[in-house]
PDB file of C-alpha atoms and ligand atoms in Angstrom:
ATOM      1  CA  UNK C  41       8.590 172.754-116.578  1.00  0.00           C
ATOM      2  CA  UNK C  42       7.895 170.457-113.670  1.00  0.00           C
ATOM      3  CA  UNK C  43      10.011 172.295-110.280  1.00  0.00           C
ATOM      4  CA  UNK C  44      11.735 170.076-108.086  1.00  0.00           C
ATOM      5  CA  UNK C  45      13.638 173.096-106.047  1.00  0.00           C
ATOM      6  CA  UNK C  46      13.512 176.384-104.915  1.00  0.00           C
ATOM      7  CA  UNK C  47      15.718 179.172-103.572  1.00  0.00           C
ATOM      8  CA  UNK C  48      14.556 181.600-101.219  1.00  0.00           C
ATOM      9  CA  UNK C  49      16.019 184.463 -98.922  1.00  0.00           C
ATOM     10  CA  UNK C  50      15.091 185.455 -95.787  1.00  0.00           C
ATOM     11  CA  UNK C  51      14.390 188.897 -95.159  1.00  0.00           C
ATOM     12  CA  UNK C  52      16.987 191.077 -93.242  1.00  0.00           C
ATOM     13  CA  UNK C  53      16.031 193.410 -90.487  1.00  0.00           C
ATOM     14  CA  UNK C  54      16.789 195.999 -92.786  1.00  0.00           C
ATOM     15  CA  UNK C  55      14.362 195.334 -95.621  1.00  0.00           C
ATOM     16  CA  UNK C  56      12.694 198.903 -94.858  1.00  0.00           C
ATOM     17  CA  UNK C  57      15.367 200.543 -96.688  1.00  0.00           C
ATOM     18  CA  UNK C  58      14.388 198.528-100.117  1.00  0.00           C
ATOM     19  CA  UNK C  59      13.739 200.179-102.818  1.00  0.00           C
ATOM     20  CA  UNK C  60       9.671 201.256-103.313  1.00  0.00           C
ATOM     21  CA  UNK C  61       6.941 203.189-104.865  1.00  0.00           C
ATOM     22  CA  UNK C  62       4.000 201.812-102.524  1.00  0.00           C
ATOM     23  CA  UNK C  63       2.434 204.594-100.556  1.00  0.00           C
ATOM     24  CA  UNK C  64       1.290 201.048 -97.754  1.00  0.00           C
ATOM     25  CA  UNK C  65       3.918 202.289 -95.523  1.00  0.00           C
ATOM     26  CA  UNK C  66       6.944 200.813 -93.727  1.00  0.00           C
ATOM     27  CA  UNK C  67       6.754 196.735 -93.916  1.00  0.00           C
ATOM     28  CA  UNK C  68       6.720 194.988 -90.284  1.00  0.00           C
ATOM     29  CA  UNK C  69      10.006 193.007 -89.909  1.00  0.00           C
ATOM     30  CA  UNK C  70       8.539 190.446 -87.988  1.00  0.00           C
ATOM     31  CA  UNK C  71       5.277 190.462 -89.886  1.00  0.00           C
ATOM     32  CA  UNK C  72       7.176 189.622 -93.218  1.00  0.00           C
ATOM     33  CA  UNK C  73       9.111 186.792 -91.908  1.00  0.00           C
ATOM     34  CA  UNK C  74       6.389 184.949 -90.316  1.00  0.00           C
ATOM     35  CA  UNK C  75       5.504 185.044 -94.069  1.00  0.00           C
ATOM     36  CA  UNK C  76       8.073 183.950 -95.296  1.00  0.00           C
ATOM     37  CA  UNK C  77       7.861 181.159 -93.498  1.00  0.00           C
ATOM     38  CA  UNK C  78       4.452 180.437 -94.488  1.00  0.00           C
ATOM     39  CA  UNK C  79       6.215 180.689 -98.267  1.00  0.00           C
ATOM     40  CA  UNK C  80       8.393 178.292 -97.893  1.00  0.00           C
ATOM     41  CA  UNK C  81       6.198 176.144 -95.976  1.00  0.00           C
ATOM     42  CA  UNK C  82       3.870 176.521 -99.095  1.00  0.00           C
ATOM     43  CA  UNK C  83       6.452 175.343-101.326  1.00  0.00           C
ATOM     44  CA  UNK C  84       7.382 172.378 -99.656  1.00  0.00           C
ATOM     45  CA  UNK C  85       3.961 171.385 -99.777  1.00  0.00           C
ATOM     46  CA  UNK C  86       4.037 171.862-103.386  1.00  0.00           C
ATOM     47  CA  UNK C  87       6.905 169.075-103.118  1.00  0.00           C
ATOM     48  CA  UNK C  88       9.783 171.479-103.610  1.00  0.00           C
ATOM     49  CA  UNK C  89      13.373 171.378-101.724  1.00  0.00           C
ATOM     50  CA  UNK C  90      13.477 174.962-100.483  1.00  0.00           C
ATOM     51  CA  UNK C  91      17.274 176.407-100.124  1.00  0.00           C
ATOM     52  CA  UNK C  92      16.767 179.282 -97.753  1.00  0.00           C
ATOM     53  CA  UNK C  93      20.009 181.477 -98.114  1.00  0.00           C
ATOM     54  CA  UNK C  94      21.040 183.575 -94.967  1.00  0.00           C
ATOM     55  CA  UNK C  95      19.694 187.819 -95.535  1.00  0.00           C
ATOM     56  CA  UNK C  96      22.455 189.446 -97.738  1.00  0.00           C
ATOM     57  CA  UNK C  97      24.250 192.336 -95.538  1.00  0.00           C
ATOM     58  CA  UNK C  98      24.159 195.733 -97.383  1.00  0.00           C
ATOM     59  CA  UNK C  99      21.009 194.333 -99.727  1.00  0.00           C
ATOM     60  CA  UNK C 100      17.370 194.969 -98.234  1.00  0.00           C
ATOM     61  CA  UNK C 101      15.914 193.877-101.464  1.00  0.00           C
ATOM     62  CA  UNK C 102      18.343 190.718-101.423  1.00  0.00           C
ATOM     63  CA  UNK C 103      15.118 188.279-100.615  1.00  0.00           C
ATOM     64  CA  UNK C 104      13.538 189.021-104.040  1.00  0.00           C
ATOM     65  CA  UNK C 105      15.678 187.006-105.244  1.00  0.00           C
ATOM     66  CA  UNK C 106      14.067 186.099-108.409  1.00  0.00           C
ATOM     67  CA  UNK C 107      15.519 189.481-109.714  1.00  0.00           C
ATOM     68  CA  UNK C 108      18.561 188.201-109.728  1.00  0.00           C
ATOM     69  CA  UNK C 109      18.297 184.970-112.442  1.00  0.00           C
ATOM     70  CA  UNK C 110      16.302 183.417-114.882  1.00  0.00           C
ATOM     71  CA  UNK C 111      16.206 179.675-114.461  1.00  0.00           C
ATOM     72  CA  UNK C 112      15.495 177.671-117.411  1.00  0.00           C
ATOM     73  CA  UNK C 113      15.843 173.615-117.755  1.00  0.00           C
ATOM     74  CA  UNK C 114      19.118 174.001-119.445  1.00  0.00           C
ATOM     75  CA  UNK C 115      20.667 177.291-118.312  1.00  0.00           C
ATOM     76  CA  UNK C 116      20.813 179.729-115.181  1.00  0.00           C
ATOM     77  CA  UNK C 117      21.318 183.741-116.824  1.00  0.00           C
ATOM     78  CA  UNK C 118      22.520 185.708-114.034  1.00  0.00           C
ATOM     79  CA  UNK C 119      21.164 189.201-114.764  1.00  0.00           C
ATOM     80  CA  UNK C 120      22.600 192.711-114.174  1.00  0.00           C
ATOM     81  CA  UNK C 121      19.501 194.026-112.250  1.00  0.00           C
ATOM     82  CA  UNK C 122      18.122 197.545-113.739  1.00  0.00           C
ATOM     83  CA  UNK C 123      18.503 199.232-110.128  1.00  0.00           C
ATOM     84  CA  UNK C 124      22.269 200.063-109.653  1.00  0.00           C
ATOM     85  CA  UNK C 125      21.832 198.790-105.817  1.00  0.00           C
ATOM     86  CA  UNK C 126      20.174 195.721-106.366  1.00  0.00           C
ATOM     87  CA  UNK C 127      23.076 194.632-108.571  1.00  0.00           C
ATOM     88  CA  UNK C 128      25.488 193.026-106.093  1.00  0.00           C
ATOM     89  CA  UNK C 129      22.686 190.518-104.967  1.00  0.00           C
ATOM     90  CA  UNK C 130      24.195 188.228-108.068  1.00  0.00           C
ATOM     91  CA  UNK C 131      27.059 186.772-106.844  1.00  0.00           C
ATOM     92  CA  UNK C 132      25.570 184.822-104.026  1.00  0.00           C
ATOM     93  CA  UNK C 133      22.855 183.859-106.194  1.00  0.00           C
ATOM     94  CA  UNK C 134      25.012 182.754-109.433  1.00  0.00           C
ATOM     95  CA  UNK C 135      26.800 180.788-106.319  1.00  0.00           C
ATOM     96  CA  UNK C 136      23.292 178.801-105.356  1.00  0.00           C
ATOM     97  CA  UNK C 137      22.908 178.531-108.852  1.00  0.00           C
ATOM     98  CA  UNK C 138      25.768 177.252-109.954  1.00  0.00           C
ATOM     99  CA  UNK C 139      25.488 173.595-107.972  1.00  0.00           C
ATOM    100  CA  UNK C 140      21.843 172.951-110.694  1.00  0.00           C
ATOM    101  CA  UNK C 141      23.168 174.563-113.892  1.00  0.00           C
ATOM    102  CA  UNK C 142      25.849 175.883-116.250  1.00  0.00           C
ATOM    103  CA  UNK C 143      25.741 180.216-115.695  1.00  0.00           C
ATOM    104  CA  UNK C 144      25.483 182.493-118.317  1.00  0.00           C
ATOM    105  CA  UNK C 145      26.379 186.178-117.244  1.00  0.00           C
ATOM    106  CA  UNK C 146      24.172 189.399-118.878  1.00  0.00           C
ATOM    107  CA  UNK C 147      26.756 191.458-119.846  1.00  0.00           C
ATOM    108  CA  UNK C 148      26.209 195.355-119.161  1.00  0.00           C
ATOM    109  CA  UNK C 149      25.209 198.166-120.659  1.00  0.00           C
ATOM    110  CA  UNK C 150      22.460 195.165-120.555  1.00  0.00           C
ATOM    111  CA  UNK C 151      20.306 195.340-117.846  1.00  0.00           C
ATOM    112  CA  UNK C 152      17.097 192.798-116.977  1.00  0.00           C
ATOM    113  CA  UNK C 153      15.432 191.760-113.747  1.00  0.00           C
ATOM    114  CA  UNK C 154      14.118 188.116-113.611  1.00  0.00           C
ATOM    115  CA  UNK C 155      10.750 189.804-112.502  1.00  0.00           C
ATOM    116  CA  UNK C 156      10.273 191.005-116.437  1.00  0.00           C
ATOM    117  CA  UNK C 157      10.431 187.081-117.615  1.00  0.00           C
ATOM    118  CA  UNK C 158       7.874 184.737-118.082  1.00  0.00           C
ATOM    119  CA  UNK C 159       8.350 181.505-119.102  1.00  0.00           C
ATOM    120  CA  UNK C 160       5.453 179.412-120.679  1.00  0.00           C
ATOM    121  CA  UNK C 161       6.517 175.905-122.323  1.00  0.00           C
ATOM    122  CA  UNK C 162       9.573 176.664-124.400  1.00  0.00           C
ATOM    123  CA  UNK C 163       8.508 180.622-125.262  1.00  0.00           C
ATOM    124  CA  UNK C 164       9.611 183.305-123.095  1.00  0.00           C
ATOM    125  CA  UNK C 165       8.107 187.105-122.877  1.00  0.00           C
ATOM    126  CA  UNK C 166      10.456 189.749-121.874  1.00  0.00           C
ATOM    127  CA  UNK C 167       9.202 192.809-120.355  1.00  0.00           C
ATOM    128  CA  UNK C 168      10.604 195.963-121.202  1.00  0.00           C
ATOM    129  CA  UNK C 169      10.542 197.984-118.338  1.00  0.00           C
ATOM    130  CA  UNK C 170      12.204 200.501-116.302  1.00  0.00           C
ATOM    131  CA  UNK C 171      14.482 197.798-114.975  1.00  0.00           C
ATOM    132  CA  UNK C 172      15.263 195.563-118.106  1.00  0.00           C
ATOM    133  CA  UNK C 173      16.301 197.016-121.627  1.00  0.00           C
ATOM    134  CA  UNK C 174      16.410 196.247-124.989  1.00  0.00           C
ATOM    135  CA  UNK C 175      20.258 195.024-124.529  1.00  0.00           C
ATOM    136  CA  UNK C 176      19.159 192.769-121.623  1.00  0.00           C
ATOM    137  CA  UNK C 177      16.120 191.095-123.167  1.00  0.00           C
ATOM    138  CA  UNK C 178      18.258 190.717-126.204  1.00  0.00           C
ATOM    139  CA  UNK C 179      21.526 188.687-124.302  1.00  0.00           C
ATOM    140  CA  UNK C 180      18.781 186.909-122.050  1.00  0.00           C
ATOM    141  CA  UNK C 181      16.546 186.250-125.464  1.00  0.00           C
ATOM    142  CA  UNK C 182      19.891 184.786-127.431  1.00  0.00           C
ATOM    143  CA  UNK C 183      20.881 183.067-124.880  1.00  0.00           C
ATOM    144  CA  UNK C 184      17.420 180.369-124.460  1.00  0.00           C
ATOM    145  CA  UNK C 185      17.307 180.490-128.168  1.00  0.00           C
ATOM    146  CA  UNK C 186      20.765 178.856-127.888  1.00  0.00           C
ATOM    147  CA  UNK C 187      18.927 176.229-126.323  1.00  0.00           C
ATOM    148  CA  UNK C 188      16.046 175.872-128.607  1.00  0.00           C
ATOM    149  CA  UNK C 189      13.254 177.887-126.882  1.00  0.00           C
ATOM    150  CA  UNK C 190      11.443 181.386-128.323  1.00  0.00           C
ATOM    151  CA  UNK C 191      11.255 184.422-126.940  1.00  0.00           C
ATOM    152  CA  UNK C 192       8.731 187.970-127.249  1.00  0.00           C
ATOM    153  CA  UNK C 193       9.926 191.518-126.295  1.00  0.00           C
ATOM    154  CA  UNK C 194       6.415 193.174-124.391  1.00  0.00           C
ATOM    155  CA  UNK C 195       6.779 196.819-123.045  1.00  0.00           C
ATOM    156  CA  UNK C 196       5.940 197.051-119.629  1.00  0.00           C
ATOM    157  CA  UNK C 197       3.698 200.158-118.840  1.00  0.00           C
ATOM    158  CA  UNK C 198       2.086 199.246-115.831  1.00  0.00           C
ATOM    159  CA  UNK C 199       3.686 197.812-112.787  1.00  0.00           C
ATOM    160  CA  UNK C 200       7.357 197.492-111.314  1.00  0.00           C
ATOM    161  CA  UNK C 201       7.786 194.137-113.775  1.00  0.00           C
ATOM    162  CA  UNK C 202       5.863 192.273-116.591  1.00  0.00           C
ATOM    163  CA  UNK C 203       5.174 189.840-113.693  1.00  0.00           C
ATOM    164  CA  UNK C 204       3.648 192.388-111.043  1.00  0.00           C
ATOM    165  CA  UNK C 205       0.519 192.051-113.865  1.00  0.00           C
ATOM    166  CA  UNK C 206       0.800 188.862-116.115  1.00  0.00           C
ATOM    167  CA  UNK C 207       1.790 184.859-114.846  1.00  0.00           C
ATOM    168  CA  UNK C 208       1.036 182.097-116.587  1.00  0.00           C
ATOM    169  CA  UNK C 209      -1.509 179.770-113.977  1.00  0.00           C
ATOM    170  CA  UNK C 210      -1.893 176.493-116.616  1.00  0.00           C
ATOM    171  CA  UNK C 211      -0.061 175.913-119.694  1.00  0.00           C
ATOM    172  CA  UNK C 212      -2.714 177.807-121.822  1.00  0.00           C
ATOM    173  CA  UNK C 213      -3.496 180.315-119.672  1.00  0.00           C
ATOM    174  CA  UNK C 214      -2.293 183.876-118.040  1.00  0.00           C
ATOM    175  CA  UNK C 215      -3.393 185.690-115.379  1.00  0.00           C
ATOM    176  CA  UNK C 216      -3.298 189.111-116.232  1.00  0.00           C
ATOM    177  CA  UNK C 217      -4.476 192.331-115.817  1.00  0.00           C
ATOM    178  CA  UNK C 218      -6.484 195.036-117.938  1.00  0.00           C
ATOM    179  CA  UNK C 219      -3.528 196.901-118.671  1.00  0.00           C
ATOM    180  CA  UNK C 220      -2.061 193.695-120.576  1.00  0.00           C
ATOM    181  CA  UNK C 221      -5.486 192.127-121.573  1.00  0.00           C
ATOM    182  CA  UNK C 222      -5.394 192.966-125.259  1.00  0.00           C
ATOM    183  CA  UNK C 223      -2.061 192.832-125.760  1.00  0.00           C
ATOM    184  CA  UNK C 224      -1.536 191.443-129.531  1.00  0.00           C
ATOM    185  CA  UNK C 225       1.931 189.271-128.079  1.00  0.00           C
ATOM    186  CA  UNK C 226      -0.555 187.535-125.552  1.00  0.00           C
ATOM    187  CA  UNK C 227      -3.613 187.220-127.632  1.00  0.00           C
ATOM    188  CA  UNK C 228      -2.468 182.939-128.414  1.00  0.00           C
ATOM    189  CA  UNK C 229      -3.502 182.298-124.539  1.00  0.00           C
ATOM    190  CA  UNK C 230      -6.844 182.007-122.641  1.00  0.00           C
ATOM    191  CA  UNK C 231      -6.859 185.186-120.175  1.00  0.00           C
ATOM    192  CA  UNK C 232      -8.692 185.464-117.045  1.00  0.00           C
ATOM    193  CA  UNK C 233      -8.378 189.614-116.252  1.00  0.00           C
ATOM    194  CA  UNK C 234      -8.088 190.495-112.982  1.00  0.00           C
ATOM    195  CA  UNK C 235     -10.565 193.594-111.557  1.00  0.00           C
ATOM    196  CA  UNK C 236      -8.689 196.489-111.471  1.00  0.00           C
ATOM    197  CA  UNK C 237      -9.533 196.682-107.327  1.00  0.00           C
ATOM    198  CA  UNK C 238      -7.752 193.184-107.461  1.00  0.00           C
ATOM    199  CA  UNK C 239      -4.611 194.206-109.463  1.00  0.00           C
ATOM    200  CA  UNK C 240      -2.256 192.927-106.970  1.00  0.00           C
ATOM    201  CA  UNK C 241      -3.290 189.298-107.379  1.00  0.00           C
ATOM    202  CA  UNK C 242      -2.021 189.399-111.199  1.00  0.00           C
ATOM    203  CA  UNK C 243       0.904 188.426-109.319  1.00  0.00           C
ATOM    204  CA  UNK C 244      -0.136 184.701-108.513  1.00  0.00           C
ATOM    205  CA  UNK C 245       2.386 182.147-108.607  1.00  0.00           C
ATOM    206  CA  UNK C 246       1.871 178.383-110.428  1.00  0.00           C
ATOM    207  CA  UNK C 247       3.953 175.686-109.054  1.00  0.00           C
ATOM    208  CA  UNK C 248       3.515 172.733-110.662  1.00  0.00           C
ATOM    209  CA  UNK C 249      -0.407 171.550-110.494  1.00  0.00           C
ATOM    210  CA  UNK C 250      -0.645 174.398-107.891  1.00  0.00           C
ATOM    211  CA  UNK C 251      -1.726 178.075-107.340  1.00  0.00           C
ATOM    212  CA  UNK C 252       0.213 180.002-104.673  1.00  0.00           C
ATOM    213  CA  UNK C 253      -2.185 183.317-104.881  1.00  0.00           C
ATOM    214  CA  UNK C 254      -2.002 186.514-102.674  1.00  0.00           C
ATOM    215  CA  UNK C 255      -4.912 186.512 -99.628  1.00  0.00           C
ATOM    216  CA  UNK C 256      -8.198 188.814 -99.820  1.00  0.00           C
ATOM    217  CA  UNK C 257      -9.106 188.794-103.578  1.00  0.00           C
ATOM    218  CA  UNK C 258     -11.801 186.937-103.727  1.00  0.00           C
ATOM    219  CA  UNK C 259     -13.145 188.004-107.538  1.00  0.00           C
ATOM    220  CA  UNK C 260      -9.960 186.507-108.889  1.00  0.00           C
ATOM    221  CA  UNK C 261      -9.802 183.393-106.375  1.00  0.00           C
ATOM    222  CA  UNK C 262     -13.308 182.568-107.554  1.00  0.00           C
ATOM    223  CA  UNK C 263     -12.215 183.054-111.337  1.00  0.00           C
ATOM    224  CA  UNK C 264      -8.867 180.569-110.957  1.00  0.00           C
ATOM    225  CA  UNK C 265     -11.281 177.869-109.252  1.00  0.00           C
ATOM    226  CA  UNK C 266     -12.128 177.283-112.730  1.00  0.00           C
ATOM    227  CA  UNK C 267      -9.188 175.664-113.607  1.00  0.00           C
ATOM    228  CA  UNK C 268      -9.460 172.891-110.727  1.00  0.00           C
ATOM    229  CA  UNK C 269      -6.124 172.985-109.310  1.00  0.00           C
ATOM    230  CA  UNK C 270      -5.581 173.331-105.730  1.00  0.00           C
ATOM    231  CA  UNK C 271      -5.216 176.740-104.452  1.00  0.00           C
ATOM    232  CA  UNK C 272      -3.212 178.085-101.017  1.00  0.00           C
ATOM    233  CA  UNK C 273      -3.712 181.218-100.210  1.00  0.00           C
ATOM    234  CA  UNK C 274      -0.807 183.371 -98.565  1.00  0.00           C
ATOM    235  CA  UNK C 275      -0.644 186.649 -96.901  1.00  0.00           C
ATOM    236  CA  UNK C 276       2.277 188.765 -98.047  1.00  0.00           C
ATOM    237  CA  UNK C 277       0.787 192.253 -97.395  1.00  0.00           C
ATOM    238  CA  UNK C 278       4.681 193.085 -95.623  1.00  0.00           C
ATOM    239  CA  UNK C 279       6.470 192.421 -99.420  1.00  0.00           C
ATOM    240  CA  UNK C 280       3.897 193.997-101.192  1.00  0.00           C
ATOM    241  CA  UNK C 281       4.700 197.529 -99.064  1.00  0.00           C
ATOM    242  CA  UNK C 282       8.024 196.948-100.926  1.00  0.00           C
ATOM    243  CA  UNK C 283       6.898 196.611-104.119  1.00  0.00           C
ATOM    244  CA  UNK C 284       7.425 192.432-104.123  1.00  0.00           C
ATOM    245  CA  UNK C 285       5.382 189.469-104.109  1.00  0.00           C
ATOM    246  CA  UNK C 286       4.653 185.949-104.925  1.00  0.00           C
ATOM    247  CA  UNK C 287       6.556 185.196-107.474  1.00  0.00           C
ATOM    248  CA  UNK C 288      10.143 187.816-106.686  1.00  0.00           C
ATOM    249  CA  UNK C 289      10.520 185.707-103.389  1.00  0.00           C
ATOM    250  CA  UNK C 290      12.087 182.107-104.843  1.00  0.00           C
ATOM    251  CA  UNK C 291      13.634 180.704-107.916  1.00  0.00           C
ATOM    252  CA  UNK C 292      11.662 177.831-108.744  1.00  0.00           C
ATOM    253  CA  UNK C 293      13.544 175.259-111.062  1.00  0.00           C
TER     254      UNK C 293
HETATM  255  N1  LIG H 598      11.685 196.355-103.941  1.00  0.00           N
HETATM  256  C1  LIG H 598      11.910 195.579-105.077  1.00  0.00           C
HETATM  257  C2  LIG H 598      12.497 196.340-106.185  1.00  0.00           C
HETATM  258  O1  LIG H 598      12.191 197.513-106.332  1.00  0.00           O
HETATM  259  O2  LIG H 598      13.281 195.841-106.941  1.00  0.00           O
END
């Protein structure tokens, strides 16, 4: 799927009070959105029209907003995000959405976060997490078939999202790392692993004939020269203290 646009939230001052497991400590608020900027900078230079919606009152996890949809070339699914206080960052996003592409609601007891889906071609893997279940990947998974395109349920047993560890950086290819390395649903790909010291940069981001990848990981940098696309590097050391990263922060479509 070539992109064309993104959309993108800047961080509110209160994006301390996000949800987290990371022991990194509190994010700096000015810190993160002098990267942010730097995101959306990179994007454009990927040749993408960046919407960059206002911080969400009342959500300090509103920026991730790829949590909040999964967009495909013929639909937008608005999820029901797995954290009860993440789920009234929807609306505004179903609102964005709505402008590109015909929505599709996930309906609860159904719960998914766009972090747990991967798209590659016309195939989609669904992680099952602690945020999506089987209902979610199931109304998200019905709905693409609708439209033609496959779909794989993957447990998630590692990492806030199937997306914290595995992204797609060429058609034929995943980044991933060891925890999802042997994985039987994955084993069609070529795999470049990620060291275990460089977990965090399993969450690299492919925009078009670009790599967006997370700074200071130099073994996996090295590794994705391979493929001969052109690489930009981006701090984001503020989202990953709140559990986020590359890919959480836009919709690409
Ligand atoms: N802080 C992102 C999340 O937990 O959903």
């Amino acid at each position: 799927m070539t992109f064309t646009h993104a959309i993108t939230r800047r961080p509110g001052k209160d994006m301390a009070s996000g949800i987290t497991t990371s022991t990194l400590g509190p994010p700096d608020c000015i810190k993160a959105l002098e990267q942010f900027d730097a995101y959306v900078d990179a994007l454009n230079r990927c040749g993408l029209s960046v919407t960059v919606l206002d911080p969400l009152e009342g959500h300090p996890d509103g920026h991730f907003v790829e949590d909040a949809a999964v967009v495909t070339p013929d639909v937008a699914v608005i999820t029901n995000p797995g954290a009860p206080p993440r789920r009234g960052e929807v609306r505004s996003i179903a609102a964005a959405l709505q402008h590109y592409r015909q929505t599709v609601w996930v309906q609860p007891p159904g719960t998914i976060d766009g972090g747990d889906v991967l798209m590659v071609g016309r195939h989609f893997f669904i992680g099952l997490s602690d945020r999506t279940n089987q209902q979610g990947a199931r109304q998200l998974g019905e709905a693409v078939t609708g439209f033609g395109c496959t779909w794989t349920p993957v447990p998630v047993a590692a990492g806030l999202h199937f997306k914290s560890s595995v992204n797609a950086v060429s058609e034929d290819t995943l980044l991933l790392t060891r925890d999802f390395a042997d994985h039987p649903a994955l084993a069609g790909f070529h795999r470049i692993v990620v060291l275990p010291q460089e977990a965090y940069a399993g969450n690299t981001l492919r925009v078009n004939d670009r790599l967006i990848m997370p700074a200071g990981f130099p073994d996996t940098r090295q590794k994705l020269q391979a493929l001969g696309k052109p690489i930009i590097e981006l701090d984001v050391s503020e989202f990953r203290k709140m559990d986020g990263g590359l890919t959480c922060l836009s919709l690409r479509f």
